Short mmCIF file of C-alpha atoms in Angstrom, two decimals:
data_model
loop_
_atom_site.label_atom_id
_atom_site.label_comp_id
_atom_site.label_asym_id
_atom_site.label_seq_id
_atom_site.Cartn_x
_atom_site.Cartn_y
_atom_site.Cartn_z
CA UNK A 1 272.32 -211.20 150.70
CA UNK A 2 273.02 -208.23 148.37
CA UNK A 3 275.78 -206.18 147.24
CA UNK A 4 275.71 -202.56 147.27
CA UNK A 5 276.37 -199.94 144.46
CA UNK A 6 276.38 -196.28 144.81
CA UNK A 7 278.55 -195.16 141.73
CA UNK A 8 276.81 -192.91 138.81
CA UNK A 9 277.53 -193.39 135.51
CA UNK A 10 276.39 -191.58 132.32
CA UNK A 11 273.31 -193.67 129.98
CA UNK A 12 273.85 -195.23 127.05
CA UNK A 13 270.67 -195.49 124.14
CA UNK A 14 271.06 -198.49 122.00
CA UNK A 15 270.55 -198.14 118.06
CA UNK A 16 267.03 -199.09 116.71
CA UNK A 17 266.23 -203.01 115.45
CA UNK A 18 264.97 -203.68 111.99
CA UNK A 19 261.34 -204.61 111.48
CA UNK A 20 259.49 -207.54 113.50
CA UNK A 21 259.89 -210.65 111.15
CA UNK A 22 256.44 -212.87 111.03
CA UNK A 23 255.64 -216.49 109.67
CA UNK A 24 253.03 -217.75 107.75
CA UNK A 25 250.79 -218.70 110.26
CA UNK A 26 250.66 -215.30 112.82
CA UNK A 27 252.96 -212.55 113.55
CA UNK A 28 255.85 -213.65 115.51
CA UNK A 29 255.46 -210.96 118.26
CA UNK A 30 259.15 -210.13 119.80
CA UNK A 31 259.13 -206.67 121.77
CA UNK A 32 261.80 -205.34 119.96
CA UNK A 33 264.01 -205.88 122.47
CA UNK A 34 266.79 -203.93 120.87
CA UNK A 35 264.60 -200.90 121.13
CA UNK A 36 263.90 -198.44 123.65
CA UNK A 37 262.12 -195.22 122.64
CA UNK A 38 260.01 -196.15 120.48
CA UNK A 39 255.96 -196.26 120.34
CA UNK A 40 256.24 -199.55 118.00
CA UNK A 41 258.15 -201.24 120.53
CA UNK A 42 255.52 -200.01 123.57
CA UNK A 43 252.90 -201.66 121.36
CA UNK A 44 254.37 -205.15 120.36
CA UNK A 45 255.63 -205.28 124.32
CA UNK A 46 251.55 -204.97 125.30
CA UNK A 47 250.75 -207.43 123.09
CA UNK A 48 253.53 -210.12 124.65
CA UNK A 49 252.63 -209.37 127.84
CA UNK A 50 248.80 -209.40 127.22
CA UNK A 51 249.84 -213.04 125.37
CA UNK A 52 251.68 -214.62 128.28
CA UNK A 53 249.16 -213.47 131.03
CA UNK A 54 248.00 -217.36 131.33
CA UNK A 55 251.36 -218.98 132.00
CA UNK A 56 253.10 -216.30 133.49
CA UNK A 57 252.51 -217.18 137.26
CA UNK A 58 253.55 -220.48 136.55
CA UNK A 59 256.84 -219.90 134.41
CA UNK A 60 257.97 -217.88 136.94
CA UNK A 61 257.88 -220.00 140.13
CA UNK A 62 259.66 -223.29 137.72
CA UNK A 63 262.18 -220.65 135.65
CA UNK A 64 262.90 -218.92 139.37
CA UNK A 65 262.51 -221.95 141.65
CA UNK A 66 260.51 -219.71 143.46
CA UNK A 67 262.60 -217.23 144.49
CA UNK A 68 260.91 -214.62 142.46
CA UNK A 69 258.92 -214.47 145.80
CA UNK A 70 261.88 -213.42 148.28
CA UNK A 71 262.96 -211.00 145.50
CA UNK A 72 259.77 -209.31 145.21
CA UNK A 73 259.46 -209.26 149.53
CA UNK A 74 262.44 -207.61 149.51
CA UNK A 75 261.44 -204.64 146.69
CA UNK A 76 258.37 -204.38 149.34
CA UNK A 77 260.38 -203.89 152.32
CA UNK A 78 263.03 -201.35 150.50
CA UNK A 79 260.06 -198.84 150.35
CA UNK A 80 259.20 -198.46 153.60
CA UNK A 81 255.99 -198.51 153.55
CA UNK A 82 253.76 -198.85 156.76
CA UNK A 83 250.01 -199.55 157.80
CA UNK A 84 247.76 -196.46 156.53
CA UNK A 85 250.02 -195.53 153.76
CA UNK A 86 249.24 -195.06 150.06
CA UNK A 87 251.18 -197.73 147.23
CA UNK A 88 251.60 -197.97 143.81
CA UNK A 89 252.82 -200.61 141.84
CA UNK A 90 253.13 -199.74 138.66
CA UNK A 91 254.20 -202.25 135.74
CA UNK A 92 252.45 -204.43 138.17
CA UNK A 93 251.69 -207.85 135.94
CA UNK A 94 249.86 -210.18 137.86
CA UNK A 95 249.99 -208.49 140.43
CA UNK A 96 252.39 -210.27 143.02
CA UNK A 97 254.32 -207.44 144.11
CA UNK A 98 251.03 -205.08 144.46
CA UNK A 99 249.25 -208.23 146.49
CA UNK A 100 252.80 -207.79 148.84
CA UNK A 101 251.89 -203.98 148.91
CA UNK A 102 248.58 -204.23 150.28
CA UNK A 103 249.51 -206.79 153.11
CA UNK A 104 252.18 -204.05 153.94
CA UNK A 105 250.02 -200.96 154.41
CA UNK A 106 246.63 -202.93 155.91
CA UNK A 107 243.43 -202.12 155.28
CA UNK A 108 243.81 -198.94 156.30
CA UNK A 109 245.95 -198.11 153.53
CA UNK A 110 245.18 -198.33 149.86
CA UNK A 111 247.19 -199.77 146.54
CA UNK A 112 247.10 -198.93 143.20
CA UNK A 113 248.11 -201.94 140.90
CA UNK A 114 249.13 -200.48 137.10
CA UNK A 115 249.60 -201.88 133.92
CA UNK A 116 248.97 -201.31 130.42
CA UNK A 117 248.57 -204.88 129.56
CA UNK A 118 244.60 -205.92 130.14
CA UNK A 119 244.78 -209.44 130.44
CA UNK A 120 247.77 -209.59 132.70
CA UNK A 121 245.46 -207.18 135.21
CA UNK A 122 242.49 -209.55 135.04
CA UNK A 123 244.67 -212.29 136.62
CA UNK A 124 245.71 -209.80 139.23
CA UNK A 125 242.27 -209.33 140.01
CA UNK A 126 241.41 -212.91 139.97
CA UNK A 127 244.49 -213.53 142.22
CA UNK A 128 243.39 -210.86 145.07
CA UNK A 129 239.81 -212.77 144.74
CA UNK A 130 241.54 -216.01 145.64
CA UNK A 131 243.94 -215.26 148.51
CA UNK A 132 243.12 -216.52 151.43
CA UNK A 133 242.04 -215.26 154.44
CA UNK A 134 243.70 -214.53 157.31
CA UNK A 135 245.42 -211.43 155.50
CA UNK A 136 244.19 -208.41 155.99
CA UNK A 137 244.99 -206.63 152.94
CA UNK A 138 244.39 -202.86 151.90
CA UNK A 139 241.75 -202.41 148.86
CA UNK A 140 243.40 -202.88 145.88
CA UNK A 141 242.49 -200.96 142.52
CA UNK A 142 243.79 -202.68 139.14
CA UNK A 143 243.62 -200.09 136.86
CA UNK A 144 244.97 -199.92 133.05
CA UNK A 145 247.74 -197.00 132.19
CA UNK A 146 250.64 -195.38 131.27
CA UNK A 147 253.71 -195.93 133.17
CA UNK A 148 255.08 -192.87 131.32
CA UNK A 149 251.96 -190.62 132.15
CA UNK A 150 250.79 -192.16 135.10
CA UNK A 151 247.19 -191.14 135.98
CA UNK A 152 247.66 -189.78 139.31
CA UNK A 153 248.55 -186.16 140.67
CA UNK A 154 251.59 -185.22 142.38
CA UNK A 155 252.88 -186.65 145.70
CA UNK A 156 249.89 -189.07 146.00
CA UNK A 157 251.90 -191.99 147.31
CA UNK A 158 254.29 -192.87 150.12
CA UNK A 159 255.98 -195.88 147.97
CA UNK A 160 255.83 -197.00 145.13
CA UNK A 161 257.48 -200.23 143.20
CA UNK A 162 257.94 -201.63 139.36
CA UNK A 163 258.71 -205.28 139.49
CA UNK A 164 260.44 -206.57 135.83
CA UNK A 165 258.32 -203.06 134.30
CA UNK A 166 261.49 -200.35 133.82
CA UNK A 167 263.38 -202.54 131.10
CA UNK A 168 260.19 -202.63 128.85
CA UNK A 169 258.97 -199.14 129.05
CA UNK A 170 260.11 -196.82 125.73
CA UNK A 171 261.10 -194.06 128.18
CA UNK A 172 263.42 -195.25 130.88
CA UNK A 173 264.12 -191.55 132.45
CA UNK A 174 260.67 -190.36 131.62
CA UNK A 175 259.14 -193.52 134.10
CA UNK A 176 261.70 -192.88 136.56
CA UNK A 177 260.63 -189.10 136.53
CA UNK A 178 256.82 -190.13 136.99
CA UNK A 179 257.56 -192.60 139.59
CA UNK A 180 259.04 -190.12 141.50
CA UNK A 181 256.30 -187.21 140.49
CA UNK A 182 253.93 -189.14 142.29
CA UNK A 183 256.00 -189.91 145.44
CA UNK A 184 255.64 -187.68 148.73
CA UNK A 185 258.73 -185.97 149.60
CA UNK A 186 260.88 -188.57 151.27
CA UNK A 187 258.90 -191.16 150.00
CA UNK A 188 261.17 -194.62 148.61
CA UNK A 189 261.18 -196.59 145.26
CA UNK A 190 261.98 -199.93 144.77
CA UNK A 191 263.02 -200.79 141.05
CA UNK A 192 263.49 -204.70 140.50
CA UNK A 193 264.42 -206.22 137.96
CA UNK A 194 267.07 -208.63 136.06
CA UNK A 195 270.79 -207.26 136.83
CA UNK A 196 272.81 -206.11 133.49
CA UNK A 197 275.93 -206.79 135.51
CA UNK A 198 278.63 -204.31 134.90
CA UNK A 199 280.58 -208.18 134.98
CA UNK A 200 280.84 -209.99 131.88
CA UNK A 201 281.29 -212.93 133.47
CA UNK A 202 277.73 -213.09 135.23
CA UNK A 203 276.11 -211.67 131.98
CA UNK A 204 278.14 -214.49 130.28
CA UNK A 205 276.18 -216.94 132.71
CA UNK A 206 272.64 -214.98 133.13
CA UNK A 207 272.88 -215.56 128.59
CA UNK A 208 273.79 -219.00 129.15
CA UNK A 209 270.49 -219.87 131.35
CA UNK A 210 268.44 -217.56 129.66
CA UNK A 211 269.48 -219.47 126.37
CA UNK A 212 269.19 -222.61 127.49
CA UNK A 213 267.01 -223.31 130.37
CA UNK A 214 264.59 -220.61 130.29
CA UNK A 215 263.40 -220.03 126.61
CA UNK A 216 263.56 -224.25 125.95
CA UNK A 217 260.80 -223.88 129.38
CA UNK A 218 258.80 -221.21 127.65
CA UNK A 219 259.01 -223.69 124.46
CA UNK A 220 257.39 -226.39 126.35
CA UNK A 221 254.72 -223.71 127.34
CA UNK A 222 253.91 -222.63 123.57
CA UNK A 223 255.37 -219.08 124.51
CA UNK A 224 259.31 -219.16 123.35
CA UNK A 225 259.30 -215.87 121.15
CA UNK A 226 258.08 -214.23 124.24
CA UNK A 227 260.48 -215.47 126.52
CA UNK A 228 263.44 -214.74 123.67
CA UNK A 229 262.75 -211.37 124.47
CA UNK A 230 264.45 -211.54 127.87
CA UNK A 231 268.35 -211.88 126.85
CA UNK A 232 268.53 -208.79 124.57
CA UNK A 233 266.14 -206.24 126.24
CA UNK A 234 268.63 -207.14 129.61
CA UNK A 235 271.65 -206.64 126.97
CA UNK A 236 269.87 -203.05 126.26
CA UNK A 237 268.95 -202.64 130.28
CA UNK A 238 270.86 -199.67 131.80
CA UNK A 239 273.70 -201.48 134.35
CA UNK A 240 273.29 -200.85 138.40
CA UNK A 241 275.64 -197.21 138.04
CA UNK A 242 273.69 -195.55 135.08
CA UNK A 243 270.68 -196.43 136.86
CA UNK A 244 271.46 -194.26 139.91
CA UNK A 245 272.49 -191.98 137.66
CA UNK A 246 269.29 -191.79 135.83
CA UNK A 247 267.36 -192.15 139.14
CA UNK A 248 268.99 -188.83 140.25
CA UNK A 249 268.34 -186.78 136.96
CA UNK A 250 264.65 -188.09 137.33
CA UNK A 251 264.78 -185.29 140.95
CA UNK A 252 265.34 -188.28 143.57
CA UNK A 253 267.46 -187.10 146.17
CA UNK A 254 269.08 -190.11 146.17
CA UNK A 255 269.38 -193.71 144.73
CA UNK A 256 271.88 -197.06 145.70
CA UNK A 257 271.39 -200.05 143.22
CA UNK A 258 271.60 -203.72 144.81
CA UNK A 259 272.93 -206.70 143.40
CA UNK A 260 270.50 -209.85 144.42
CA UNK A 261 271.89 -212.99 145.60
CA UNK A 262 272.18 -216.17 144.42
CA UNK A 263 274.31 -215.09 141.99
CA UNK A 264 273.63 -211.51 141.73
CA UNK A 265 271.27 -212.16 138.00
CA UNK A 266 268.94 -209.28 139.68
CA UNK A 267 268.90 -206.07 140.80
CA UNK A 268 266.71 -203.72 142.59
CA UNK A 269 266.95 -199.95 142.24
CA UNK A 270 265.78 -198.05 145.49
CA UNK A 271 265.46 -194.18 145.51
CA UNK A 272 264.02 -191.63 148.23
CA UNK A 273 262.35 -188.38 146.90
#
């Protein structure tokens, strides 16, 4: 079940955090959530990512009760993509939402699976080594990169996704302007990601979780600074409006932003070139 939003909005940029604090024993790596365009930021944010590679599979089937899965289906099915075509997920983690991808498009189709974090792309490998058979997936090439300078020349892909990627990247319209650089005319994007709900009321309740389910979890798993990060990089997120907005600056033709049930805590950005 979703619910629909077509309104555009102008972008906000938040103002710059102070300097990453660290303890005695490492550096207490945060992301800077509070930042966006900034290189520092980009850097700390590979290290987390690269740090949380092991658990992060796990944390998100308990922290999502799974439905991480139905969300991600459902980014995969917004871009249209059929047997033959070309993908690219970029952002792509451990790969789930690439894996998704190359069931789509068959083996006669190819995916791309992009990420600047290292480790996170050597479980993505080790994940396509391990699924089972019966699925007749498309080849899949893991590749480390730049979702602001993505390595690939114009109109080289019929869809293309970023599942829980936009809200880290320093560049937010620069990605969105790649993403669609790289897209075939007509082809469809499929942005997912946690919902900075233009209600207080459901960011009152996505803070409360966050707060006190999710990051006592990540605790448990020896990876709470990471998982602090969530709550104020989704404070900094652009809302569902200024992301169609931003979408159509970028040069798609058009963009609609969808709230995700239960409870509408994500959203998923689709455009067509």
């Amino acid at each position: 079940t979703t619910t629909t939003t077509t309104t555009t909005t102008t972008t906000t940029t938040a103002a710059p955090a102070g300097p990453t604090k660290t303890s005695s024993d490492k550096p207490t790596v945060t992301g800077r959530p509070e930042e966006q365009f900034s290189d520092a930021a980009a850097s700390e944010r590979q290290t987390l990512f690269n740090d949380i590679a092991p658990v992060y599979d796990q944390l998100n089937d308990l922290l999502s009760l799974g439905l991480h899965r139905v969300w991600k289906r459902a980014a995969v099915k917004w871009t249209g993509v059929r047997p033959g075509d070309r993908a690219i997920d970029v952002c792509c983690g451990s790969g789930d939402v690439a894996l998704r991808l190359a069931d789509a498009v068959g083996p006669s189709g190819e995916v791309v699976g992009l990420d600047f974090a290292a480790a996170q792309l050597r479980v993505a490998a080790e994940k396509e080594a391990a699924h089972p058979t019966g699925y007749a997936l498309s080849p899949i090439v893991w590749q480390q990169g730049d979702a602001l300078a993505l390595p690939h020349p114009d109109g080289a892909f019929d869809g293309a996704t970023i599942g829980y990627g936009l809200r880290n990247v320093s560049d937010v319209p620069l990605a969105l302007s790649e993403l669609c650089r790289v897209l075939k005319p007509g082809g469809k994007a499929a942005v997912l990601d946690f919902n900075n709900a233009v209600d207080p009321n459901l960011n009152f309740a996505q803070g409360f979780v966050l707060d006190n389910v999710v990051v006592p979890v990540a605790e448990l798993n020896g990876v709470a600074a990471e998982y602090r990060y969530l709550r104020p990089s989704i404070e900094r997120y652009p809302k569902g409006p200024e992301l169609v907005q931003l979408a159509v600056d970028a040069g798609f033709s058009s963009a609609t932003f969808y709230e995700l049930e239960p409870a509408r805590l994500m959203g998923c950005l689709v455009c067509v070139k």
